[in-house]
XYZ file of C-alpha atoms in Angstrom:
532
model
C -29.121 -10.055 17.684
C -31.563 -8.507 15.238
C -34.557 -10.655 14.445
C -34.395 -12.390 11.072
C -37.496 -11.742 8.980
C -38.330 -13.844 5.920
C -40.052 -11.810 3.217
C -41.723 -13.796 0.441
C -41.918 -11.870 -2.834
C -40.100 -8.777 -4.129
C -42.963 -6.896 -5.733
C -44.258 -3.558 -4.467
C -45.189 -5.030 -1.077
C -41.952 -6.998 -0.737
C -39.754 -3.975 -1.453
C -41.628 -1.897 1.131
C -41.318 -4.770 3.631
C -37.529 -4.929 3.197
C -37.178 -1.190 3.695
C -39.428 -1.152 6.778
C -37.453 -4.028 8.328
C -34.267 -2.021 7.885
C -35.929 1.060 9.382
C -36.753 -0.926 12.533
C -33.340 -2.603 12.846
C -34.573 -6.025 11.736
C -32.659 -8.347 9.418
C -34.648 -9.021 6.215
C -34.124 -11.929 3.824
C -36.341 -11.706 0.754
C -37.156 -14.844 -1.251
C -38.044 -14.181 -4.890
C -38.778 -17.139 -7.160
C -38.337 -14.999 -10.273
C -35.243 -13.323 -11.658
C -36.145 -9.690 -11.010
C -38.064 -7.344 -8.717
C -41.475 -5.877 -9.467
C -43.822 -8.826 -9.085
C -47.015 -8.283 -11.042
C -45.619 -5.128 -12.670
C -42.668 -6.919 -14.222
C -44.037 -7.710 -17.686
C -43.279 -11.180 -19.004
C -43.495 -12.091 -22.680
C -44.964 -15.474 -21.813
C -47.460 -16.478 -19.147
C -45.662 -18.510 -16.489
C -47.461 -20.722 -13.924
C -47.343 -19.207 -10.454
C -46.460 -15.720 -11.699
C -48.787 -12.773 -12.116
C -48.029 -10.302 -14.883
C -49.555 -7.246 -16.500
C -50.420 -6.940 -20.195
C -47.997 -5.356 -22.636
C -50.089 -2.170 -22.683
C -51.041 -1.957 -18.976
C -51.109 1.506 -17.414
C -51.764 2.274 -13.739
C -55.338 3.126 -12.751
C -54.084 5.408 -9.962
C -51.879 8.435 -10.460
C -48.255 8.660 -9.381
C -48.797 10.973 -6.411
C -51.319 8.517 -4.955
C -49.355 5.291 -5.538
C -45.881 6.357 -4.454
C -44.165 5.195 -1.282
C -44.615 7.775 1.466
C -40.997 8.916 1.743
C -39.974 8.606 -1.902
C -41.975 10.753 -4.373
C -42.116 9.591 -7.966
C -40.033 11.954 -10.156
C -41.903 14.863 -11.687
C -40.815 13.764 -15.174
C -42.755 10.497 -14.899
C -46.258 10.458 -16.431
C -49.144 10.785 -13.995
C -50.550 7.407 -15.028
C -47.600 5.164 -15.678
C -47.079 2.374 -18.161
C -45.723 -0.720 -16.403
C -42.226 0.079 -17.681
C -42.280 3.355 -15.710
C -43.497 1.531 -12.589
C -40.521 -0.831 -12.783
C -38.170 2.154 -13.236
C -39.591 3.653 -10.047
C -39.158 0.378 -8.162
C -35.512 0.259 -9.240
C -34.982 3.843 -8.077
C -36.556 2.977 -4.727
C -34.530 -0.213 -4.314
C -31.272 1.511 -5.262
C -31.910 4.564 -3.081
C -32.475 2.479 0.049
C -30.042 -0.330 -0.787
C -32.624 -3.115 -0.921
C -31.296 -5.360 -3.686
C -28.624 -7.052 -1.562
C -31.314 -8.530 0.692
C -33.083 -10.376 -2.147
C -32.359 -13.988 -3.092
C -33.514 -14.453 -6.668
C -34.720 -17.802 -8.020
C -35.427 -18.967 -4.479
C -38.897 -20.526 -4.215
C -40.484 -20.904 -0.793
C -42.089 -24.352 -0.496
C -43.191 -24.433 3.134
C -43.762 -22.052 6.033
C -44.460 -23.943 9.228
C -44.327 -23.040 12.936
C -41.418 -24.637 14.804
C -42.281 -27.198 17.442
C -41.378 -24.680 20.146
C -43.356 -21.882 18.426
C -45.333 -20.989 21.548
C -42.069 -20.053 23.280
C -40.002 -18.707 20.368
C -42.493 -17.596 17.699
C -40.073 -18.982 15.112
C -40.722 -20.579 11.724
C -39.205 -23.404 9.703
C -38.969 -22.231 6.124
C -38.178 -24.727 3.400
C -37.072 -23.188 0.121
C -35.575 -24.346 -3.164
C -32.611 -22.689 -4.833
C -33.743 -23.226 -8.419
C -30.315 -22.544 -9.919
C -28.758 -25.323 -7.859
C -31.980 -27.359 -7.534
C -31.268 -27.670 -3.824
C -33.802 -27.655 -0.993
C -32.878 -26.049 2.339
C -34.572 -25.440 5.694
C -33.836 -22.275 7.658
C -35.248 -20.835 10.865
C -36.692 -17.299 10.944
C -38.052 -15.177 13.759
C -40.898 -13.729 11.668
C -42.481 -13.909 8.203
C -43.984 -11.316 5.869
C -45.946 -12.821 2.965
C -45.895 -10.400 0.030
C -47.069 -12.562 -2.876
C -50.142 -10.517 -3.812
C -53.484 -11.839 -5.026
C -53.215 -11.744 -8.828
C -51.454 -15.075 -9.354
C -54.052 -17.850 -9.279
C -56.860 -17.289 -11.812
C -60.520 -17.781 -11.004
C -61.548 -19.661 -14.144
C -65.199 -20.766 -13.785
C -65.440 -23.013 -16.854
C -67.828 -25.359 -15.033
C -70.415 -22.552 -14.854
C -70.891 -22.582 -18.635
C -72.660 -25.605 -20.146
C -71.307 -26.770 -23.483
C -67.892 -25.160 -23.099
C -66.060 -28.464 -23.530
C -67.615 -28.844 -26.998
C -66.739 -25.288 -28.044
C -64.279 -25.414 -30.929
C -62.831 -21.956 -30.423
C -60.066 -20.856 -28.065
C -60.704 -20.195 -24.371
C -58.278 -18.652 -21.889
C -58.085 -16.587 -18.717
C -56.862 -12.997 -18.930
C -53.807 -13.971 -16.834
C -52.543 -15.628 -20.033
C -53.337 -12.637 -22.276
C -50.396 -10.487 -23.355
C -51.461 -8.394 -26.360
C -53.701 -8.274 -29.448
C -51.457 -10.355 -31.682
C -53.214 -13.462 -32.928
C -56.687 -11.937 -32.564
C -56.658 -9.743 -35.687
C -59.855 -9.985 -37.745
C -61.357 -12.478 -35.237
C -64.713 -12.533 -33.463
C -63.918 -12.481 -29.744
C -65.901 -12.454 -26.499
C -64.467 -11.029 -23.255
C -66.266 -12.173 -20.078
C -66.067 -9.693 -17.194
C -66.130 -5.931 -16.894
C -63.493 -5.379 -14.232
C -60.320 -3.470 -15.006
C -58.708 -6.409 -16.804
C -61.841 -7.135 -18.827
C -62.241 -3.512 -19.843
C -58.600 -3.156 -20.868
C -58.567 -6.387 -22.887
C -61.855 -5.530 -24.607
C -60.772 -2.019 -25.578
C -57.383 -3.123 -26.877
C -58.740 -6.036 -28.886
C -61.624 -4.005 -30.331
C -59.099 -2.047 -32.405
C -57.979 -5.217 -34.162
C -60.805 -7.758 -34.091
C -63.620 -8.134 -36.603
C -66.022 -7.804 -33.667
C -65.581 -7.706 -29.899
C -68.399 -8.713 -27.535
C -68.173 -7.715 -23.871
C -70.235 -10.058 -21.688
C -71.204 -8.906 -18.198
C -73.578 -10.359 -15.601
C -74.140 -7.184 -13.637
C -72.768 -4.266 -15.649
C -70.403 -1.736 -14.133
C -69.701 1.902 -13.401
C -66.922 3.269 -15.608
C -64.521 5.885 -14.265
C -62.214 8.047 -16.370
C -58.662 8.746 -15.250
C -59.256 12.444 -15.910
C -62.127 14.315 -14.271
C -63.473 17.825 -14.907
C -60.960 20.176 -16.556
C -58.488 17.311 -16.804
C -57.882 17.083 -13.043
C -56.867 13.548 -12.135
C -59.872 11.676 -10.785
C -58.107 10.046 -7.848
C -56.447 13.344 -6.895
C -59.892 14.923 -6.853
C -61.736 12.077 -5.101
C -59.279 11.090 -2.344
C -59.673 14.111 -0.063
C -60.456 13.960 3.620
C -63.362 16.387 3.494
C -64.975 14.292 0.744
C -64.262 11.047 2.566
C -66.125 12.423 5.607
C -69.373 12.829 3.648
C -72.160 10.283 4.266
C -72.082 7.358 1.840
C -75.460 8.248 0.324
C -74.220 11.758 -0.488
C -71.071 10.412 -2.125
C -73.211 7.906 -4.040
C -75.468 10.597 -5.497
C -72.529 12.771 -6.485
C -70.698 9.830 -8.042
C -73.677 8.592 -10.084
C -74.453 12.069 -11.372
C -70.804 12.705 -12.255
C -70.327 9.390 -14.045
C -73.583 9.709 -16.003
C -72.633 13.225 -17.102
C -69.797 11.683 -19.080
C -72.171 9.156 -20.672
C -75.483 7.618 -19.678
C -74.597 4.144 -18.432
C -78.124 2.856 -19.103
C -78.070 3.981 -22.732
C -74.718 2.236 -23.236
C -75.936 -1.042 -21.757
C -73.579 -0.758 -18.794
C -75.737 0.442 -15.890
C -75.276 -2.138 -13.130
C -77.643 -3.489 -10.508
C -75.415 -2.135 -7.741
C -74.442 1.334 -6.549
C -71.172 3.034 -7.541
C -69.702 2.208 -4.136
C -71.218 -1.281 -4.131
C -68.450 -2.816 -6.221
C -64.840 -2.148 -7.102
C -65.088 0.435 -9.931
C -63.744 -0.025 -13.459
C -61.267 2.596 -14.640
C -61.338 2.876 -18.426
C -60.960 5.963 -20.618
C -61.918 4.415 -23.970
C -64.746 1.934 -23.365
C -67.682 4.292 -24.176
C -65.908 5.461 -27.340
C -65.476 1.877 -28.528
C -69.151 1.189 -27.822
C -70.456 4.163 -29.838
C -68.321 3.133 -32.808
C -69.718 -0.403 -32.675
C -66.290 -1.915 -32.077
C -67.559 -3.282 -28.761
C -71.044 -4.717 -28.315
C -72.135 -5.134 -24.697
C -73.962 -8.387 -23.990
C -75.407 -10.118 -20.898
C -73.956 -13.230 -19.305
C -73.467 -16.361 -21.419
C -76.154 -19.000 -20.893
C -74.368 -21.771 -22.762
C -71.768 -22.498 -25.398
C -72.386 -24.155 -28.748
C -69.751 -25.784 -30.912
C -69.090 -22.551 -32.769
C -70.559 -19.796 -30.619
C -72.630 -18.848 -27.579
C -76.188 -18.243 -26.451
C -76.568 -15.274 -24.096
C -79.063 -15.035 -21.236
C -81.337 -12.828 -23.352
C -81.434 -15.738 -25.863
C -79.519 -13.824 -28.517
C -76.982 -15.955 -30.368
C -73.544 -15.138 -31.699
C -71.959 -17.697 -33.981
C -68.524 -18.073 -35.555
C -66.771 -17.056 -32.322
C -63.013 -17.576 -32.522
C -62.021 -16.962 -28.889
C -63.449 -16.332 -25.426
C -61.312 -14.604 -22.797
C -62.306 -14.998 -19.141
C -61.503 -11.807 -17.209
C -63.106 -13.311 -14.132
C -60.658 -12.362 -11.431
C -58.418 -14.349 -9.128
C -58.580 -16.619 -6.124
C -56.424 -16.218 -3.033
C -53.999 -18.999 -2.334
C -51.012 -19.429 -0.045
C -50.044 -23.059 -0.729
C -46.775 -22.806 1.209
C -48.368 -21.713 4.514
C -49.245 -24.530 6.885
C -53.010 -25.036 7.085
C -52.882 -24.839 10.886
C -51.896 -21.165 10.557
C -54.570 -19.886 8.169
C -57.134 -21.149 5.676
C -58.693 -19.596 2.589
C -62.301 -20.445 1.732
C -63.933 -18.763 -1.295
C -61.501 -15.859 -0.929
C -62.434 -15.394 2.737
C -59.489 -15.176 5.123
C -59.648 -14.338 8.825
C -57.024 -11.631 9.309
C -56.957 -8.770 11.794
C -57.070 -5.620 9.690
C -56.313 -7.893 6.711
C -52.808 -8.571 8.065
C -52.502 -10.802 11.163
C -54.031 -14.268 11.771
C -55.860 -13.526 15.056
C -55.253 -16.930 16.661
C -51.490 -16.804 16.160
C -49.611 -16.196 19.400
C -47.029 -14.758 19.277
C -47.998 -12.757 16.151
C -44.917 -13.381 14.005
C -46.537 -13.970 10.604
C -48.262 -11.326 8.504
C -49.909 -11.047 5.090
C -49.066 -7.816 3.259
C -51.178 -6.368 0.441
C -54.158 -8.741 0.623
C -56.595 -5.905 0.039
C -58.600 -4.468 -2.854
C -58.666 -0.729 -2.196
C -60.780 1.891 -3.905
C -57.525 3.738 -4.446
C -53.858 2.826 -4.518
C -52.574 -0.398 -2.992
C -48.834 0.356 -2.717
C -49.043 2.975 0.073
C -51.344 0.650 2.039
C -48.859 -2.218 1.699
C -46.134 0.109 2.918
C -48.271 1.245 5.869
C -48.999 -2.368 6.757
C -45.267 -3.118 6.641
C -44.506 -0.188 8.952
C -47.029 -1.565 11.435
C -45.949 -5.204 11.126
C -42.246 -4.517 11.636
C -42.987 -2.576 14.818
C -45.089 -5.487 16.075
C -42.225 -7.874 15.299
C -39.803 -5.565 17.068
C -42.077 -5.345 20.110
C -42.658 -1.582 20.095
C -46.311 -1.983 19.083
C -48.739 -4.467 20.624
C -51.809 -6.127 19.158
C -55.108 -6.199 21.075
C -56.566 -9.347 22.603
C -57.720 -12.205 20.389
C -61.349 -11.437 21.267
C -60.904 -7.826 20.145
C -59.268 -8.934 16.893
C -62.020 -11.438 16.085
C -64.614 -8.766 16.876
C -62.871 -6.379 14.460
C -62.896 -9.061 11.738
C -66.625 -9.716 12.245
C -67.452 -6.007 12.012
C -65.461 -5.601 8.789
C -67.170 -8.615 7.218
C -70.553 -7.202 8.223
C -69.712 -3.811 6.701
C -68.661 -5.480 3.449
C -71.832 -7.601 3.303
C -74.011 -4.519 3.853
C -72.264 -2.349 1.271
C -71.191 -4.739 -1.496
C -73.065 -7.434 -3.367
C -71.996 -10.959 -2.462
C -68.994 -11.989 -4.528
C -65.590 -13.481 -3.851
C -64.221 -10.373 -5.545
C -65.417 -8.139 -2.688
C -64.041 -9.982 0.358
C -61.068 -7.669 0.899
C -62.585 -4.427 -0.345
C -61.405 -1.302 1.499
C -61.450 2.472 1.076
C -58.051 4.113 0.725
C -58.208 6.840 3.386
C -60.153 4.705 5.869
C -57.665 1.856 5.561
C -54.606 4.103 5.771
C -55.950 5.856 8.867
C -56.968 2.560 10.458
C -53.441 1.165 10.286
C -51.736 4.514 10.921
C -53.496 4.768 14.284
C -51.858 1.494 15.334
C -48.406 3.064 15.139
C -49.173 6.712 15.878
C -48.597 8.203 12.422
C -52.100 9.379 11.588
C -51.973 13.198 11.323
C -52.881 14.915 14.600
C -55.229 17.606 13.303
C -55.376 19.702 16.472
C -51.603 19.815 16.728
C -51.181 20.485 13.011
C -53.815 23.225 13.004
C -52.019 25.107 15.790
C -48.459 24.578 14.550
C -48.973 24.851 10.774
C -52.559 25.823 9.868
C -51.781 26.236 6.164
C -50.413 22.697 5.955
C -53.364 21.380 7.973
C -55.835 22.912 5.521
C -53.839 21.609 2.576
C -53.887 18.094 4.025
C -57.609 18.161 4.799
C -58.941 19.822 1.668
C -56.228 18.734 -0.751
C -55.464 15.208 -1.974
C -54.694 12.674 0.762
C -51.324 11.612 -0.582
C -49.115 9.093 1.284
C -46.752 11.845 2.474
C -49.304 12.860 5.130
C -48.371 9.739 7.075
C -44.738 10.864 7.374
C -45.451 14.216 9.028
C -45.275 12.931 12.605
C -44.786 9.873 14.744
C -42.384 6.943 14.228
C -40.694 7.091 10.848
C -41.405 10.811 10.344
C -39.669 12.168 7.234
C -38.284 15.696 7.070
C -39.242 15.991 3.404
C -42.948 15.190 3.951
C -44.130 18.809 4.203
C -42.268 19.854 1.068
C -43.566 16.772 -0.792
C -47.140 17.793 0.054
C -46.597 21.411 -0.914
C -45.052 20.476 -4.273
C -47.301 17.545 -5.227
C -49.464 19.522 -7.648
C -46.329 20.924 -9.276
C -45.234 17.358 -10.050
C -48.696 16.550 -11.411
C -48.700 19.538 -13.760
C -45.062 19.133 -14.773
C -45.833 15.796 -16.385
C -48.507 17.212 -18.702
C -47.512 20.815 -19.383
C -44.693 19.933 -21.747
C -44.900 23.037 -23.922
C -45.090 26.712 -23.086
C -48.622 28.103 -22.935
C -50.024 31.525 -22.046
C -49.996 31.879 -18.295
C -53.025 32.684 -16.202
C -52.260 36.416 -15.980
C -52.148 36.677 -19.768
C -55.437 34.795 -19.997
C -57.037 37.117 -17.454
C -55.865 40.161 -19.396
C -57.190 38.675 -22.624
C -60.480 37.942 -20.874
C -60.798 41.556 -19.726
C -59.961 42.774 -23.249
C -62.637 40.516 -24.752
C -65.245 41.783 -22.290
C -64.333 45.392 -23.108
C -64.539 44.665 -26.834
C -68.016 43.234 -26.365
C -69.102 46.168 -24.202
C -67.799 48.874 -26.563
C -70.579 48.546 -29.217
C -73.194 48.468 -26.459
C -71.756 51.560 -24.785
C -71.481 53.331 -28.154
C -75.108 52.555 -28.971
C -76.228 53.747 -25.540
C -74.244 56.984 -25.997
C -75.801 57.541 -29.418
C -79.345 56.994 -28.119
C -78.709 59.348 -25.229
C -77.535 62.204 -27.428
C-alpha cells in the first residue's frame, strides 16, 4: 500500500507537497483549517487568530518567472509582479491542472502530531485533528508528515521593549492585523520596522495620513522591483555567473547600484550593516514619499508618552494617533510534540532547514521554513521533491553526525554574514539553497553534460536568469517542457508589459542611422566648402 502522508496547510508549500506526493506514488491527505487554498496569499477582510494574510494592496516582491513552480509556468498574460489576487488565480490553475483539490480537507484543524509508541519500528504518527464543521475530534495514523504552515502567522510584538506603552492613549497594533488605509485618514501615525511589511504599510498610509513617521533601529537597503532599463531586478540578479562572484564583489556592486538610485545616507536610511547582511527591503515608492515629506524617517523609539513618543535622538512627536508594529514574526508549531523539535528565539535545529536530525526514521519534515533572498515557492517545491523521495525510500539522509555538522556550519555562516537577530535565523540565498537541495535528489543541472549535448541551453542557463525550470531538465521528475520554458521565459516577461505596439528595434536602428547622418551632413558640407 502507498504510504499515507499528512500535509498540514494548503498554501504554496502545501500545494507543492500534495503534487510531489502524487508524483512519487504516495497518498496525500492535506489538512487545511481555513475554507480555501492559498495560505498567506488568500486575503481576508478581517484578521483572524492563527491565520496569516497579506494586505489588501500586497504585490509580490519577486517576479512571476522566479516564483513559479518548476513545471508550471505562470501565464504570459499575468503581470510580472502580481497582486495577491493574481497569485491565488495561479494557485487555482496549478491545483486544477494537477487535480490537487480532492486531497484537501477544509476546516480541519490539526491539534496534535505525536510519534506512535512503536515509532522506532514503524515511523508512524498519531495525528489528532478537529473537523470544525462537525466540531468532532478524531485521531488517525499516518506514515509521514509534511508541515506546511509557513512562518508568517504568529506576530513578534515586542511591546515590553517600549517603556510607557501601556499609558499611551493612541492605538497600537501589529502589521498582521493591518488590512488597508481606511481609518487612518488625516491621522498622525508611526510605523515601527523597515522590512517589507513596514515599508509597504508606511508608503500606503503616507498617501492618506496627516503625517507618517517611519521608525527604524538600523536602517535598511531599499531595492526597486525594476533595475536599469526596466529589467526586473530579480531576473537580473539571480544568475549563476553573478552568484559565483565573491561576496565582497557582490557587496560593492550592490551598494553602488542601490546608491545610484538614491543616496541612502542622505535619505536617513543607510544601515549599519552591508546589503547582504540583512534581508533586503523591496519598495518602489519609499524614496519618493520621503522627498515629498509624506514620510519622515526616525530612529528607534526610546519611550512612549500618553500622547506621543520620544525617539532615541531625544526628538519628540506628540499627538500620535496610532503606532503599527511591523516587527516580524516568531516561529511556532504548537501541534508538534516537544520531543520532536523545539523552537527557541526562532532557532530550530533542522537539516537543510527541513528534517529534525535526531528523528529516526526521518518521517516528519518542515517545508518552507526559510527566508530566501529570492523566491520562496520554488524552494518549498524543491524541498517537497526531496522529502517525498526520502519518505518513499529512494533517497537516503546522511548520518546524524553529518546532519548536525551541517546545521552547525549553516548557523556559523549566518552569524558571520548577518547581524544577530531572530529575523535572520533561516536566511538563505536562492540559487545556493536550490542547488543544495537539488543535489540530494540528482536534479541539479549537470553542466558538463549540458555543455556537450546542448551548449546554447547551457550558456542560457548559466548567464541567464536561474529560473526554477532549470531543475526539471534532468534527473528524477524531469519535465519535457523545461527547455522550452527556459527559452521562452523572457518572452513571457516582455509580453506582460509591452501591451501596445511600439517601433521595433530595426526601425529604431534605422532612425538612429538617419539621425547620425543628419548630424553629419552640416559638418561634411562645411568641410567641403572649406576645402574648395
